[in-house]
Coordinates of C-alpha atoms and ligand atoms in Angstrom, one line a residue:
X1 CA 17.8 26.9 10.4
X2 CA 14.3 27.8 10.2
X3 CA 11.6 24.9 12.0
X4 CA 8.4 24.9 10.8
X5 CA 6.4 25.1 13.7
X6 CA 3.2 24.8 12.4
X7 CA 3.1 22.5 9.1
X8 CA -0.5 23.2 7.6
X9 CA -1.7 19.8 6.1
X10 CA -1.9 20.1 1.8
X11 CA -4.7 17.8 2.5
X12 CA -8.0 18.7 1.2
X13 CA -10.6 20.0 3.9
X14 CA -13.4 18.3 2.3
X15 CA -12.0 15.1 2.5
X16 CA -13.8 12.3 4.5
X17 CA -11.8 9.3 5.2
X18 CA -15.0 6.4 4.9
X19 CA -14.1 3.1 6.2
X20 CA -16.3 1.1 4.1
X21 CA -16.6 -2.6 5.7
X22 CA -16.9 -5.1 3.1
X23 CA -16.2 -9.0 3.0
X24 CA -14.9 -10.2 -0.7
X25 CA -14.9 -14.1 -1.6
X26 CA -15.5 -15.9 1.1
X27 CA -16.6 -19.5 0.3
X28 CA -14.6 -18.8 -3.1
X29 CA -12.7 -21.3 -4.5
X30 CA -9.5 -19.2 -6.6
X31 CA -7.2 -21.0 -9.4
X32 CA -4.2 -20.7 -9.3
X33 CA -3.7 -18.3 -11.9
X34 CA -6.6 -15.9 -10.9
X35 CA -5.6 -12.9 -12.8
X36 CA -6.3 -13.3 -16.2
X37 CA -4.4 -17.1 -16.3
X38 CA -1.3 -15.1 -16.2
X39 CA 1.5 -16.8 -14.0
X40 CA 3.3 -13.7 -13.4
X41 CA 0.4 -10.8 -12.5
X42 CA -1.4 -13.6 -10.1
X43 CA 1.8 -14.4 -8.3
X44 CA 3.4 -10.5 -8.4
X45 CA -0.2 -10.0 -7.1
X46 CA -0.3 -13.2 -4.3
X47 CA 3.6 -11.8 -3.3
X48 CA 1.9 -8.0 -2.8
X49 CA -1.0 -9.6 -0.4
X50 CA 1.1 -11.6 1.1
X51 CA 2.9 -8.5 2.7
X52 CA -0.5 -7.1 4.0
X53 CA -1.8 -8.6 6.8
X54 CA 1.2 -7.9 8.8
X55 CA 2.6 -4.7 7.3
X56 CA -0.4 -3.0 7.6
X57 CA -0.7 -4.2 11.3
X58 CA 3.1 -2.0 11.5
X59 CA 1.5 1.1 9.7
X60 CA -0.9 1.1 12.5
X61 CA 1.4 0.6 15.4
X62 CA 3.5 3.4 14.0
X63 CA 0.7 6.1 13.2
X64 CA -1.1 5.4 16.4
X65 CA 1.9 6.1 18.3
X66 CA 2.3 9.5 17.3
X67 CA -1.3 10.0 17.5
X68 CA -1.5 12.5 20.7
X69 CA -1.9 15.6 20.2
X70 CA -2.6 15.5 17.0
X71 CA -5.0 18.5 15.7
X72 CA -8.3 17.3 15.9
X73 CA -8.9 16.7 12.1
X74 CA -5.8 14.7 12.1
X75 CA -6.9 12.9 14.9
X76 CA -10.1 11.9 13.0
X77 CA -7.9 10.8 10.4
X78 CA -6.1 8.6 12.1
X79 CA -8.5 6.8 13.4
X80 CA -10.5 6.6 10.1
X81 CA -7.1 4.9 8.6
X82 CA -6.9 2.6 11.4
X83 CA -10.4 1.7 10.7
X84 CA -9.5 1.2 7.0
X85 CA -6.1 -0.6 7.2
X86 CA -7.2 -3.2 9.9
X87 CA -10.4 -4.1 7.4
X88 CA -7.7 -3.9 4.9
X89 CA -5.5 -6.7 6.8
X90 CA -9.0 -8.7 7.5
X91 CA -9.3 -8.9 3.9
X92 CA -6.1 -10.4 2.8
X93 CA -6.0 -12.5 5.5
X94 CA -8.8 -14.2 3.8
X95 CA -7.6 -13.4 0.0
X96 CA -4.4 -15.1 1.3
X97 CA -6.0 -18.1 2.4
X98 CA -7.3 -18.7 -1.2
X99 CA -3.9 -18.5 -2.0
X100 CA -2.5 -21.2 0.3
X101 CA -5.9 -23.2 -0.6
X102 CA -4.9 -22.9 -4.4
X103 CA -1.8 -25.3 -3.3
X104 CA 1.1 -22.7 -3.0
X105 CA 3.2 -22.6 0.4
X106 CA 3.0 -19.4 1.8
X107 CA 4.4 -19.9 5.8
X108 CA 8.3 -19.2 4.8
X109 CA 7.3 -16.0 2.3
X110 CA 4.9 -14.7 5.9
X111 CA 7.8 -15.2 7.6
X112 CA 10.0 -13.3 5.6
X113 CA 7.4 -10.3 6.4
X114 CA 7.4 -11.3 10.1
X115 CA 11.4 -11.2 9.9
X116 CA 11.9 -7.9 8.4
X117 CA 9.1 -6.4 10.7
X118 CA 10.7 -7.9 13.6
X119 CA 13.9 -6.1 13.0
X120 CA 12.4 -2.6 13.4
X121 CA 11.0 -3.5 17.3
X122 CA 13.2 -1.3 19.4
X123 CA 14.6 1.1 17.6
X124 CA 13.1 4.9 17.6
X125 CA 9.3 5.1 16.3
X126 CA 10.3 7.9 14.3
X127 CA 12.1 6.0 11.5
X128 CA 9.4 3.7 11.8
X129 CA 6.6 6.5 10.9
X130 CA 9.4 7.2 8.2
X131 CA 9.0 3.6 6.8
X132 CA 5.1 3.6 7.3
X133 CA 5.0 7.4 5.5
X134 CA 7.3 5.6 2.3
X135 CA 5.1 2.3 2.0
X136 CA 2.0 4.6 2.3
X137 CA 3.3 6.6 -0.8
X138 CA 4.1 3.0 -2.6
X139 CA 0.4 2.0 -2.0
X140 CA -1.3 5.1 -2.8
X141 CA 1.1 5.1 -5.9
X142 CA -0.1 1.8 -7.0
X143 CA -3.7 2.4 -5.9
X144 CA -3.6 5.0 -8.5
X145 CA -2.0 3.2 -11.1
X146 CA -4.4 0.1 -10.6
X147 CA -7.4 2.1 -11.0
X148 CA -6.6 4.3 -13.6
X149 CA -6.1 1.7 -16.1
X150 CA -8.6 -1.4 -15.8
X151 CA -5.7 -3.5 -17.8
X152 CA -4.3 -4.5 -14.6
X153 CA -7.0 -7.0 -13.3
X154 CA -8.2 -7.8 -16.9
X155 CA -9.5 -11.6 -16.6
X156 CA -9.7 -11.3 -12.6
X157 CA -13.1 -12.4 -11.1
X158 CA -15.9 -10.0 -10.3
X159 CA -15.3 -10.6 -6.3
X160 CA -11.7 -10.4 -6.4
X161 CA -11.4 -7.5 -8.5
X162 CA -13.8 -5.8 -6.0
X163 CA -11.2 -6.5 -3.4
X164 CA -8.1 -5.0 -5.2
X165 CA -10.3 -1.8 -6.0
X166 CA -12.4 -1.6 -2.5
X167 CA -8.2 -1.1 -1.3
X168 CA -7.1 0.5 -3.6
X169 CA -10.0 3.4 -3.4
X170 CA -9.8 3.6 0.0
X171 CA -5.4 4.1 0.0
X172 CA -6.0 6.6 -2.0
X173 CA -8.6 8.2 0.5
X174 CA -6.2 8.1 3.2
X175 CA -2.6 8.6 1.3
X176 CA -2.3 12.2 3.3
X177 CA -2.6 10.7 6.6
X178 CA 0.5 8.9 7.6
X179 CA 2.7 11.7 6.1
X180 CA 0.2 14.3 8.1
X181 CA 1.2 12.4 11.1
X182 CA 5.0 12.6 10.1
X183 CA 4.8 16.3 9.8
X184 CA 2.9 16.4 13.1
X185 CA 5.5 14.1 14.8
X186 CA 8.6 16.0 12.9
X187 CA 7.4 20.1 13.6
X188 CA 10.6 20.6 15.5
X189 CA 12.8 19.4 13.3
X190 CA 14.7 21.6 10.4
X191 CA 13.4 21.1 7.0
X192 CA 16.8 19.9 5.4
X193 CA 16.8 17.1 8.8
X194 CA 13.1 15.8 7.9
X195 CA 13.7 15.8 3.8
X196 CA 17.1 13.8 4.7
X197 CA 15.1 11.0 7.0
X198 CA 12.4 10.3 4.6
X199 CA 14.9 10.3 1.5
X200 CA 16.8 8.3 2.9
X201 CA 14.4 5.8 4.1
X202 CA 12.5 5.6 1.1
X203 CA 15.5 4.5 -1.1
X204 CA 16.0 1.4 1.4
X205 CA 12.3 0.6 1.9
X206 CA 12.4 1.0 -2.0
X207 CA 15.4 -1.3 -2.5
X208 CA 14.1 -3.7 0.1
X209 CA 10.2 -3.8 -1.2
X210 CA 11.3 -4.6 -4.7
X211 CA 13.6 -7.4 -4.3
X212 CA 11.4 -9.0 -1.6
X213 CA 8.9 -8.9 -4.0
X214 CA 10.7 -10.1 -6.6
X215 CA 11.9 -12.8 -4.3
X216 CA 8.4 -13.8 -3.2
X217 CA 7.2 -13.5 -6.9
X218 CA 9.8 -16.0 -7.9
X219 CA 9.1 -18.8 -5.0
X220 CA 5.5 -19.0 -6.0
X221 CA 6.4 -19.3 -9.6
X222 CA 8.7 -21.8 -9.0
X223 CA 6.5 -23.4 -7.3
X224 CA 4.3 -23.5 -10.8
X225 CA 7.1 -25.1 -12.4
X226 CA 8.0 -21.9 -13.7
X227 CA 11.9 -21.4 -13.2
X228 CA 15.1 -20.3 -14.0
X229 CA 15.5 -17.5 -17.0
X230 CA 12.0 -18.0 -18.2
X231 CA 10.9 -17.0 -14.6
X232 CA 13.0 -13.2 -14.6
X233 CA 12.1 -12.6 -17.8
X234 CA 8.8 -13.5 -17.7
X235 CA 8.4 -11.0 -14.6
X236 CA 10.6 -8.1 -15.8
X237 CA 8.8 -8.1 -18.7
X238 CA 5.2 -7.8 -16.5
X239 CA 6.8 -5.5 -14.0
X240 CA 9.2 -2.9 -16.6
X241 CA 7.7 -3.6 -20.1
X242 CA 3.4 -4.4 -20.2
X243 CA 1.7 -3.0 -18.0
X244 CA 4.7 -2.2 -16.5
X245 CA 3.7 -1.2 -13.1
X246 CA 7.2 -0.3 -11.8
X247 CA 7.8 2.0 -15.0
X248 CA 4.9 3.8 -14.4
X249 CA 5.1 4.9 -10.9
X250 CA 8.7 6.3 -11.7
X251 CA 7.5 9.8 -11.8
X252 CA 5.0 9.7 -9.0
X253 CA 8.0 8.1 -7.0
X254 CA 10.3 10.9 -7.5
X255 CA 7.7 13.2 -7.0
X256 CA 8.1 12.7 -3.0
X257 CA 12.0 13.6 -2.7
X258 CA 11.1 17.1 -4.2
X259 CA 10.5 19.9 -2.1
X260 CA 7.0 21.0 -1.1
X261 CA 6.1 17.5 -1.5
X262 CA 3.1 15.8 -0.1
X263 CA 0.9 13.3 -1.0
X264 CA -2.7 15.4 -2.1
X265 CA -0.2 17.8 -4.3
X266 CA -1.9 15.3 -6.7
X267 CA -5.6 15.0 -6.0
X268 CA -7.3 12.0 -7.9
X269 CA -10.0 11.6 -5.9
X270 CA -11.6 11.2 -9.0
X271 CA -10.4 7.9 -9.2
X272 CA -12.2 7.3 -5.7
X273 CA -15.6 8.8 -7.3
X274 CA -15.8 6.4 -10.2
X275 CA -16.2 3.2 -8.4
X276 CA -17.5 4.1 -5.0
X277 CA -21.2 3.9 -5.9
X278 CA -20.4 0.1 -5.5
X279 CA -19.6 0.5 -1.6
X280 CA -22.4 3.0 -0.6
X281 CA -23.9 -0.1 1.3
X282 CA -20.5 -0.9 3.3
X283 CA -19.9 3.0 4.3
X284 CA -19.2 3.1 7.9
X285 CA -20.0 6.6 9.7
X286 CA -17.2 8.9 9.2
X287 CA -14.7 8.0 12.6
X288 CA -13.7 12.0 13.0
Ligands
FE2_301 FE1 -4.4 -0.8 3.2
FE2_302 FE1 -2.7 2.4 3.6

């Protein structure tokens, strides 16, 4: 079996990963039904943040340790998405504080997080790159998704829709990164060996990120009252019929078990470029 010794990156050379440091709603007081007075997008969208503070935290801890000897423009890169992510986590720390301030419990969905995070301490990095390269490919999906069509944060307010698309633009920016690193961390390995790891683990972190969502989604609507059939219906219909979020990404989410994949075979950096005029203030110098 052939090892590809020297992986060259798909990822455009002209690329500049630019943490942009921005603070959204502090001091704001959010309703309860932010998005749009929808019950379902606010909550699908409160279960999402919910995951970031500490999942991105694990996206760092598992890039960074796969970090030396990285070329140098990958090594740039990683430190420009560590730059990103922990802003990132900063963020919806606070976004998730509106959350909790709106009246929902949120301690037992964090710990949910916390739980399943906990269970991939001690086992080999590797699979946890594998998980981190998945997720990354789930939020770079979504990223996409969210700012190609405005429809999703329809009714949100100014600052919080800034928030959702400050993220989203910048996962997009550094989508290439954590599967760079993979192929960095994975050169020895036969091609069949490192398309069977990452298959794999993106079915389970797939399985596993919907139905915690769904899960989470649920709690907070039942903790609107909202219950029972009215509940899954009201959320399958949000999530598989309009907008439909999870419909839509079904082709970009296939995408990565073919072969040659990788994450800038797509570039939509022109989804970057249409709303990044509003951060030229925030740009941080380039980290590489
Ligand atoms: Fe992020
Ligand atoms: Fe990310």
């Amino acid at each position: 079996m052939a090892h590809a010794k020297t992986a060259t990156s798909k990822t455009p050379t002209d690329l500049t990963i630019t943490p942009r440091d921005r603070r959204f709603g502090r001091g704001q007081v959010q309703g309860r039904w932010w998005l749009g007075g929808d019950p379902y997008a606010s909550n699908f969208h409160n279960a999402l943040s919910i995951t970031f503070p500490r999942g991105e935290a694990f996206f760092v801890d598992s890039v960074k340790s796969f970090r030396d000897g990285a070329p140098p423009k990958l090594a740039g890169e990683i430190r420009a998405f560590i730059m990103q992510e922990v802003m990132h986590s900063r963020e919806h720390v606070s976004f998730n504080r509106r959350v909790a301030d709106a009246g929902y419990k949120v301690d037992h969905l964090e710990q949910v997080v916390a739980d399943s995070l906990a269970l991939t301490k001690g086992r080999p990095e590797i699979l946890n790159l594998a998980v981190t390269l998945a997720l990354e490919h789930y939020t770079a999906m979504m990223a996409h998704e969210m700012l190609r069509d405005p429809r999703y944060f329809e009714g949100a307010d100014a600052e919080t829709l800034e928030m959702w698309r400050w993220h989203a633009i910048e996962e997009i920016e550094h989508k290439g990164v954590a599967f760079d690193t993979w192929m960095h961390a994975t050169k020895d390995w036969s091609r069949a060996k490192r398309w069977r790891v990452k298959s794999i683990m993106m079915l389970i972190v797939t399985k596993n990120f919907w139905a915690k969502r769904w899960d989470a989604t649920l709690d907070l609507l039942a903790q609107d009252g909202i219950t029972g059939a009215k509940a899954k219906l009201g959320l399958a219909r949000y999530l598989f019929g309009s907008p439909g979020i999870v419909r839509k990404l079904v082709p970009a989410w296939a995408a990565f078990f073919m072969p040659g994949f990788h994450p800038w075979n797509h570039d939509d950096r022109a989804l970057i470029g249409k709303y990044d005029s509003d951060y030229v203030d925030a740009r941080m110098p380039a980290a590489a």
